Coordinates of C-alpha atoms and ligand atoms in Angstrom, one line a residue:
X1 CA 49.8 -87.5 -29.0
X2 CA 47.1 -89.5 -26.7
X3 CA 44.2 -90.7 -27.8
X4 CA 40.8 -88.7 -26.9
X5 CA 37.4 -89.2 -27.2
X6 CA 35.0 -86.2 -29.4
X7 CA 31.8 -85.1 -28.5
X8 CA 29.8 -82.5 -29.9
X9 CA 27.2 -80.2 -27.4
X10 CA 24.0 -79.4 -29.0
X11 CA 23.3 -77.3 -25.9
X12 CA 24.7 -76.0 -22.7
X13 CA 23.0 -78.4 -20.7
X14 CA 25.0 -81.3 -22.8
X15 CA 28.2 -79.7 -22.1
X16 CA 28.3 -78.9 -18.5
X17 CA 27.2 -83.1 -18.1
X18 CA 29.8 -84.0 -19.9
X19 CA 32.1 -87.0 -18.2
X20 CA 34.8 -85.8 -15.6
X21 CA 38.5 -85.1 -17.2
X22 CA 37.0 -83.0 -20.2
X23 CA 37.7 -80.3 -22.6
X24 CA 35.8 -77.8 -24.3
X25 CA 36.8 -77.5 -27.5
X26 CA 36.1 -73.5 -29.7
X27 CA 38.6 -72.1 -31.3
X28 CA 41.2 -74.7 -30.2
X29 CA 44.3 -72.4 -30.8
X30 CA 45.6 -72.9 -27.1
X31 CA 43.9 -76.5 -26.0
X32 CA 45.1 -78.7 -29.4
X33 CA 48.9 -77.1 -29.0
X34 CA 48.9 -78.2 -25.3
X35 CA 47.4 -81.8 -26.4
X36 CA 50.1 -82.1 -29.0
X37 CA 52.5 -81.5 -27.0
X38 CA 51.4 -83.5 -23.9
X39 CA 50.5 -81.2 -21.5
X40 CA 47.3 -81.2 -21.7
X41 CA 45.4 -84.4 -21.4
X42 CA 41.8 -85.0 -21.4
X43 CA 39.8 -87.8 -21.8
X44 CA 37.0 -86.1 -24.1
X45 CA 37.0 -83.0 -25.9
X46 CA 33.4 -81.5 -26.1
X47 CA 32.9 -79.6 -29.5
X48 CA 30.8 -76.7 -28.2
X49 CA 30.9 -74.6 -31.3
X50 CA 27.3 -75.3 -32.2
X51 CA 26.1 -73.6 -28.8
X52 CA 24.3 -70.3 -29.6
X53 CA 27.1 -68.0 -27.7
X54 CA 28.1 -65.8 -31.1
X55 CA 25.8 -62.2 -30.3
X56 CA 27.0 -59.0 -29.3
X57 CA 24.4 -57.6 -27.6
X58 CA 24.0 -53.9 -25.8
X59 CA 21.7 -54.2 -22.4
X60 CA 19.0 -51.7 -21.2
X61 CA 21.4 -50.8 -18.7
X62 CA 24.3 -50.2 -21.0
X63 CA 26.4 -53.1 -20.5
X64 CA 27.5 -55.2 -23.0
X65 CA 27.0 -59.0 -23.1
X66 CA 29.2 -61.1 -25.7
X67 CA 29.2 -64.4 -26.3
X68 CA 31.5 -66.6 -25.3
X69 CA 31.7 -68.0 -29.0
X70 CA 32.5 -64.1 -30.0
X71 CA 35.7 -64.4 -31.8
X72 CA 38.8 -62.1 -31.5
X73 CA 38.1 -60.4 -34.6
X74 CA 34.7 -60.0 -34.4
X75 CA 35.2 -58.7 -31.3
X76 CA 37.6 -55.9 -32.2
X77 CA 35.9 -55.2 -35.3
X78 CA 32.4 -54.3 -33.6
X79 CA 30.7 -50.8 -34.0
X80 CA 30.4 -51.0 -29.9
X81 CA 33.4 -52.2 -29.0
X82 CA 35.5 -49.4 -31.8
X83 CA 33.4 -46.7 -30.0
X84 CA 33.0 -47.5 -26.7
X85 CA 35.6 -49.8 -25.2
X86 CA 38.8 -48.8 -27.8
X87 CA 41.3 -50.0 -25.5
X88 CA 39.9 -53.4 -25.9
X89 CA 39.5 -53.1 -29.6
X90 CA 43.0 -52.3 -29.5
X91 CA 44.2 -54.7 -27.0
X92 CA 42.7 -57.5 -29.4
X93 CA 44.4 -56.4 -32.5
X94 CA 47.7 -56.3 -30.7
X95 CA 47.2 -60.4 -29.9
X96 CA 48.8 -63.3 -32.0
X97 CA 47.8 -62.9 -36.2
X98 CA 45.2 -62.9 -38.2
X99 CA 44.4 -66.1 -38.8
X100 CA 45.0 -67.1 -35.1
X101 CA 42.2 -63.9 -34.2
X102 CA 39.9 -65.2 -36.6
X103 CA 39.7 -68.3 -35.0
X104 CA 40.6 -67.8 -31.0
X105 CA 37.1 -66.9 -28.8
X106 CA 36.2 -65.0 -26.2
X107 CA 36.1 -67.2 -24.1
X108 CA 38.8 -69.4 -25.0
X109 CA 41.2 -66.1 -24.3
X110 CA 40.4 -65.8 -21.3
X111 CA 41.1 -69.3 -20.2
X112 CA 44.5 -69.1 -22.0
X113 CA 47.6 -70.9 -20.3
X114 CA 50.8 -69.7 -20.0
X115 CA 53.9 -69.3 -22.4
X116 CA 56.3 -70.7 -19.9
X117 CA 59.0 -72.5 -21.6
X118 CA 59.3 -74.5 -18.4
X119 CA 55.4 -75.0 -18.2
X120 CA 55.4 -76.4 -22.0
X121 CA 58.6 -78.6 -22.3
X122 CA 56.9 -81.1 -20.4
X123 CA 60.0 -82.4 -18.9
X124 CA 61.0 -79.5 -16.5
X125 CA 60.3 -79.3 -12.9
X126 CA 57.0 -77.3 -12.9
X127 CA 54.8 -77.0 -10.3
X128 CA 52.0 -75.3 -12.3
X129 CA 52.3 -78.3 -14.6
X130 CA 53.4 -81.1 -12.4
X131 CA 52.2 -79.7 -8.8
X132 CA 55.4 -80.0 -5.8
X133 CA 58.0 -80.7 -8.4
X134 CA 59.4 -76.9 -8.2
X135 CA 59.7 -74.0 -10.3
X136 CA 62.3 -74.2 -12.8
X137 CA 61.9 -70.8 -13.8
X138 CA 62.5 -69.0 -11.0
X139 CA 66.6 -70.4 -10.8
X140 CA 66.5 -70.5 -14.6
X141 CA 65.7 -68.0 -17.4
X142 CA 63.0 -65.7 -16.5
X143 CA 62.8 -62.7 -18.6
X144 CA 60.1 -62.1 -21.2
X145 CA 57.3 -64.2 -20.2
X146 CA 57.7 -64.0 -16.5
X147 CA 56.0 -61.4 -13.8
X148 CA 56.6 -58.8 -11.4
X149 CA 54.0 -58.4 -9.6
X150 CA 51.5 -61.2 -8.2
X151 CA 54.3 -64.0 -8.6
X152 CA 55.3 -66.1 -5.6
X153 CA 57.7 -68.8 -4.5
X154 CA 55.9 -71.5 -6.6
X155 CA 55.3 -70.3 -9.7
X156 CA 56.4 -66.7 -11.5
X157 CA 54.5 -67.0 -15.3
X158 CA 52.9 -64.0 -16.5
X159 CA 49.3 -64.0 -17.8
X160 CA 49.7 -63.7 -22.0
X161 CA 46.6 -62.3 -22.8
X162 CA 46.2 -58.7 -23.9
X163 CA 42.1 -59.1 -24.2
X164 CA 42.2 -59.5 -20.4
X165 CA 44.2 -56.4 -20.0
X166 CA 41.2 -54.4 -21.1
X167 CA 38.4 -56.2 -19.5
X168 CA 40.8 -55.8 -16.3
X169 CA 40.7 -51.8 -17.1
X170 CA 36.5 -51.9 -18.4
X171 CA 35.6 -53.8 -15.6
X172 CA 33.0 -57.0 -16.4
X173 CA 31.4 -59.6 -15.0
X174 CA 31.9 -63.2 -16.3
X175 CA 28.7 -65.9 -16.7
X176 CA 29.5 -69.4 -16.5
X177 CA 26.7 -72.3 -16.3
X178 CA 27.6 -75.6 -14.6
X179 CA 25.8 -78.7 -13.2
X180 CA 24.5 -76.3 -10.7
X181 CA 23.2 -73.6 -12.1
X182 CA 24.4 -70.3 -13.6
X183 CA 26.4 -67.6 -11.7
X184 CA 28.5 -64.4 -12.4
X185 CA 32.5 -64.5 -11.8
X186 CA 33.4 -60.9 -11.2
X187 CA 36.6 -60.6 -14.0
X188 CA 39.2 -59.6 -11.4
X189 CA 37.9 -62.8 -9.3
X190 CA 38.4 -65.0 -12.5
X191 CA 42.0 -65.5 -12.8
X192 CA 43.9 -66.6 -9.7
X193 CA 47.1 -65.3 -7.9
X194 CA 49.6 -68.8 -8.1
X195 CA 50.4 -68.6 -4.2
X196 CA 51.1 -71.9 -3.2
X197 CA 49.1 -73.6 -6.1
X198 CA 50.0 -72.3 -9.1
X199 CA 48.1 -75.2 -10.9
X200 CA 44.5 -73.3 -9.8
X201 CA 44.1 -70.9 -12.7
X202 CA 40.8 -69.8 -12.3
X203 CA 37.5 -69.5 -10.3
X204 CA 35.5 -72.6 -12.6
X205 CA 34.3 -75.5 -10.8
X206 CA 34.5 -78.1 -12.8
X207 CA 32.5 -78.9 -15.9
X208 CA 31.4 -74.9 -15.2
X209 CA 31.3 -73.4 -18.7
X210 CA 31.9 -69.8 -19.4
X211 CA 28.5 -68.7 -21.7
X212 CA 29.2 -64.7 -21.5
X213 CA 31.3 -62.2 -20.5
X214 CA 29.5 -58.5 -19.9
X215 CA 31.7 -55.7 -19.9
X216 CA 30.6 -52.5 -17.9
X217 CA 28.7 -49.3 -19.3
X218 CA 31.6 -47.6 -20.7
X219 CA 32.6 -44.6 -18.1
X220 CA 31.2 -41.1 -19.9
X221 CA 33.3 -39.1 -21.8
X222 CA 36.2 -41.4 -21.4
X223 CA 39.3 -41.8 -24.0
X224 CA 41.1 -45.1 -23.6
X225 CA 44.5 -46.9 -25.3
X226 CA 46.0 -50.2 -25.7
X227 CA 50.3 -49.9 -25.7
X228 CA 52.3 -53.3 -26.1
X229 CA 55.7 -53.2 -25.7
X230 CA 57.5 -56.6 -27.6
X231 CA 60.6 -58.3 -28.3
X232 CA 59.3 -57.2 -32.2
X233 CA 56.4 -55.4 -33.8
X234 CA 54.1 -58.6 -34.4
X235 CA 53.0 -62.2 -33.5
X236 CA 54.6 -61.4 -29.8
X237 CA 53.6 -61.4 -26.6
X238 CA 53.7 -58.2 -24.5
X239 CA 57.2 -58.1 -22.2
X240 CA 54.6 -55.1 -20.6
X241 CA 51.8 -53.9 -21.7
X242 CA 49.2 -51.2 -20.4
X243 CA 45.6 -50.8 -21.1
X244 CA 44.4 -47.0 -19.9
X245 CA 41.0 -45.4 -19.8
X246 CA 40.7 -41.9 -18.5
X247 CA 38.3 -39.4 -18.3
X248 CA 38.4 -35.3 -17.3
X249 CA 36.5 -32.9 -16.6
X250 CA 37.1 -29.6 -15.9
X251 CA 40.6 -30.1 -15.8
X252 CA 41.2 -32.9 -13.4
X253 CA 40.9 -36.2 -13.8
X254 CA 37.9 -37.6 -13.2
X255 CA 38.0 -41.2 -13.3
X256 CA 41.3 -43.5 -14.3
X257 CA 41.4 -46.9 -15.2
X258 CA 44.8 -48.8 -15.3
X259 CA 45.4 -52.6 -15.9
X260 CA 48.8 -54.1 -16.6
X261 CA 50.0 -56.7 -18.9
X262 CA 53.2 -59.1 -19.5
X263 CA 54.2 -58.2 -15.6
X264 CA 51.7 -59.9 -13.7
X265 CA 50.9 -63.7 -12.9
X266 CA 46.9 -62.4 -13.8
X267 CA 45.5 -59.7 -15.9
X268 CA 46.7 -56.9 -13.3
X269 CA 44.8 -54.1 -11.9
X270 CA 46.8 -51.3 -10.7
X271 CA 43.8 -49.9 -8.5
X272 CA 46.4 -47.7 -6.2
X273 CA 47.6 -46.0 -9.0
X274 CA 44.3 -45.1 -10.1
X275 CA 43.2 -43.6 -6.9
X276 CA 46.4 -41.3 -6.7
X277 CA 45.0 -39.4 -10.4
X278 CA 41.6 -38.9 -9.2
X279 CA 41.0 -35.2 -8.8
X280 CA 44.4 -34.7 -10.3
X281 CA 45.4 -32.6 -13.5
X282 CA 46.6 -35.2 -16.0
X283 CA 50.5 -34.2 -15.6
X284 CA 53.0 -36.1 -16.7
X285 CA 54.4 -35.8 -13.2
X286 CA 51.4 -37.1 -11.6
X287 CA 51.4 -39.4 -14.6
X288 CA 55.0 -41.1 -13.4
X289 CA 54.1 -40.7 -10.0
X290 CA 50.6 -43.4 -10.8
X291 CA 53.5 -45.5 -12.5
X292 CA 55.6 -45.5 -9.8
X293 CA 52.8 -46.9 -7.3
X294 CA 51.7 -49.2 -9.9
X295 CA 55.1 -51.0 -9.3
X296 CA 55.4 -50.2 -5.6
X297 CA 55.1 -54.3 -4.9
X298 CA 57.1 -55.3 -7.8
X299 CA 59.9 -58.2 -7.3
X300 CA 62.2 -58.5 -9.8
X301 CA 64.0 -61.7 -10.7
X302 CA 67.5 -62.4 -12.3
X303 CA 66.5 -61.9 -16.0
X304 CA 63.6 -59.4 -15.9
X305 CA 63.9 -56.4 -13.8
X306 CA 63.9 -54.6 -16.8
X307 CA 60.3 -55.0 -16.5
X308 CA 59.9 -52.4 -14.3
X309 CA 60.9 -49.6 -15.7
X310 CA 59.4 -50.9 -18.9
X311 CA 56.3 -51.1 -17.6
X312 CA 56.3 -47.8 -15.8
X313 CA 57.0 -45.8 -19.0
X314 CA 53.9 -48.4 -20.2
X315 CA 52.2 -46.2 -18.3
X316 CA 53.1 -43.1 -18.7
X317 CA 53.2 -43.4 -22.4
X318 CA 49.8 -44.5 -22.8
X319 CA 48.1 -42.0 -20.5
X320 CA 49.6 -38.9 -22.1
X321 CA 48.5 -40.3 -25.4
X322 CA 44.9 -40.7 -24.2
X323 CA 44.9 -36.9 -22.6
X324 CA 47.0 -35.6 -25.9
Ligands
LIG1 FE1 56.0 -73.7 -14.0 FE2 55.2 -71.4 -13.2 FE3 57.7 -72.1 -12.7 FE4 57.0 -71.6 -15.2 S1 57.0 -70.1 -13.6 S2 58.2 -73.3 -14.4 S3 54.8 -72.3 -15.2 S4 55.8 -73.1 -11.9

């Protein structure tokens, strides 16, 4: 492992000066694997877990602002989030262990890399990793953490969080202060298609630091569910996942929410499918017929077309358990 240099933020003004080639350290769980290993390799690590980014807070409005310094299991575990936003509850308790929850932020989920076998040998031709040298995955062994939908000639990882699932369903806005100012990142803007530079993750400039994320008023009346689909029950990440909120009224749906996981190269939004329930009776024709658009644009690669009809039963599943 390389030598780095430690420095702790006593506020966010400290952290967004810090010198170029930084890291901000929270939880860790993703950025010290990726420094053992060599992939990732910064100059100076910026402890930021002394910044005051650990509330949970409803807004007048009915939004809901959580700090970036929120872990996992808080997260899941709060009173707001159990009522409110259950898919994300849920989508939370599907991720990683215990111990990994308990540690893992907010934040630090969402600016998760990916699980790329490829990415993390460190020797493979990457272009995410190593930018023009290729994609070894895409001639090689792509089935379980590779995408469907969003992927292109560069670069075909899929996104591995399931927290970002949800928010992609909720809706949210994401605050991030920087050496010039503060702004808001709206959350499908946040993580990046890899087009022709799969290296470009996200919408950060640099030393930008993500200080909130505020989820939307929760939609009225509305029932929502996590489903994860995995190689096994635990400690997995999703081969497809779906993250559903719904609600009726007088018999029709009134509004849908449908985000996608383990089959996109970003925390997917299937907004067509959405549109075709609205005003619909919740069917479970009209049910596989949302799934089928939801996959309209899918490419499927040597190892993981599977995905497809996995993730269209994804779907299906977890809508008719929300309208059960
Ligand atoms: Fe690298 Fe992306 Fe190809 Fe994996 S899929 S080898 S991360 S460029």
């Amino acid at each position: 492992m390389r030598t780095f240099d430690y420095a702790r933020a006593e506020t966010t003004g400290q952290a967004v000066s810090s010198a170029d080639n930084s890291a901000f350290l929270a939880g860790g769980t993703n950025l010290l694997d990726l420094v053992k290993i060599d992939i990732m390799r910064p100059d100076t690590v910026v402890d930021i877990n002394r910044l005051p980014l650990k509330t949970i807070e409803r807004m007048p409005d009915g939004r809901l602002k959580i700090g970036a310094l929120v872990s996992n299991t808080t997260l899941a575990h709060d009173p707001i989030v159990r009522s409110d936003y259950a898919v994300l509850s849920e989508a939370l308790l599907s991720g990683a262990s215990t111990q990994l929850r308990n540690k893992a932020t907010t934040a630090g989920n969402l600016m998760q890399r990916v699980r790329c076998p490829y990415f993390r040998d460190g020797v493979s031709a990457c272009n995410k990793r190593d930018p023009g040298s290729g994609c070894s995955a895409i001639g090689g062994f792509n089935r379980s953490v590779h995408a469907v939908l969003g992927t292109s000639d560069k670069c075909i990882a899929s996104h591995p969080s399931d927290m970002c699932v949800a928010m992609a369903a909720i809706g949210a806005g994401i605050v991030v202060s920087g050496p010039e100012g503060e702004r808001t990142i709206d959350f499908l803007d946040f993580h990046l298609l890899p087009g022709d530079s799969p290296e470009q993750e996200h919408a950060l400039k640099p030393n930008e630091l993500i200080t909130h994320v505020i989820l939307d008023a929760p939609i009225r009346g509305n029932r929502s569910h996590y489903l994860k689909l995995r190689d096994r029950a635990s400690y997995q990440f999703a081969l497809a996942s779906s993250g559903v909120i719904v609600a009726t009224s007088g018999g029709v749906v009134q509004d849908a929410r449908i985000a996608l996981g383990g089959v996109g190269t970003k925390p997917w939004r299937a907004s067509r499918a959405e549109q075709s329930l609205r005003g619909k009776a919740p069917t479970q024709a009209n049910f596989e017929e949302a799934a089928r658009i939801a996959f309209e644009d899918a490419k499927a690669y040597k190892h993981n077309a599977f995905k497809i009809p996995l993730g269209q039963q994804a779907i299906v599943r977890s809508l008719t358990t929300v309208i059960a």
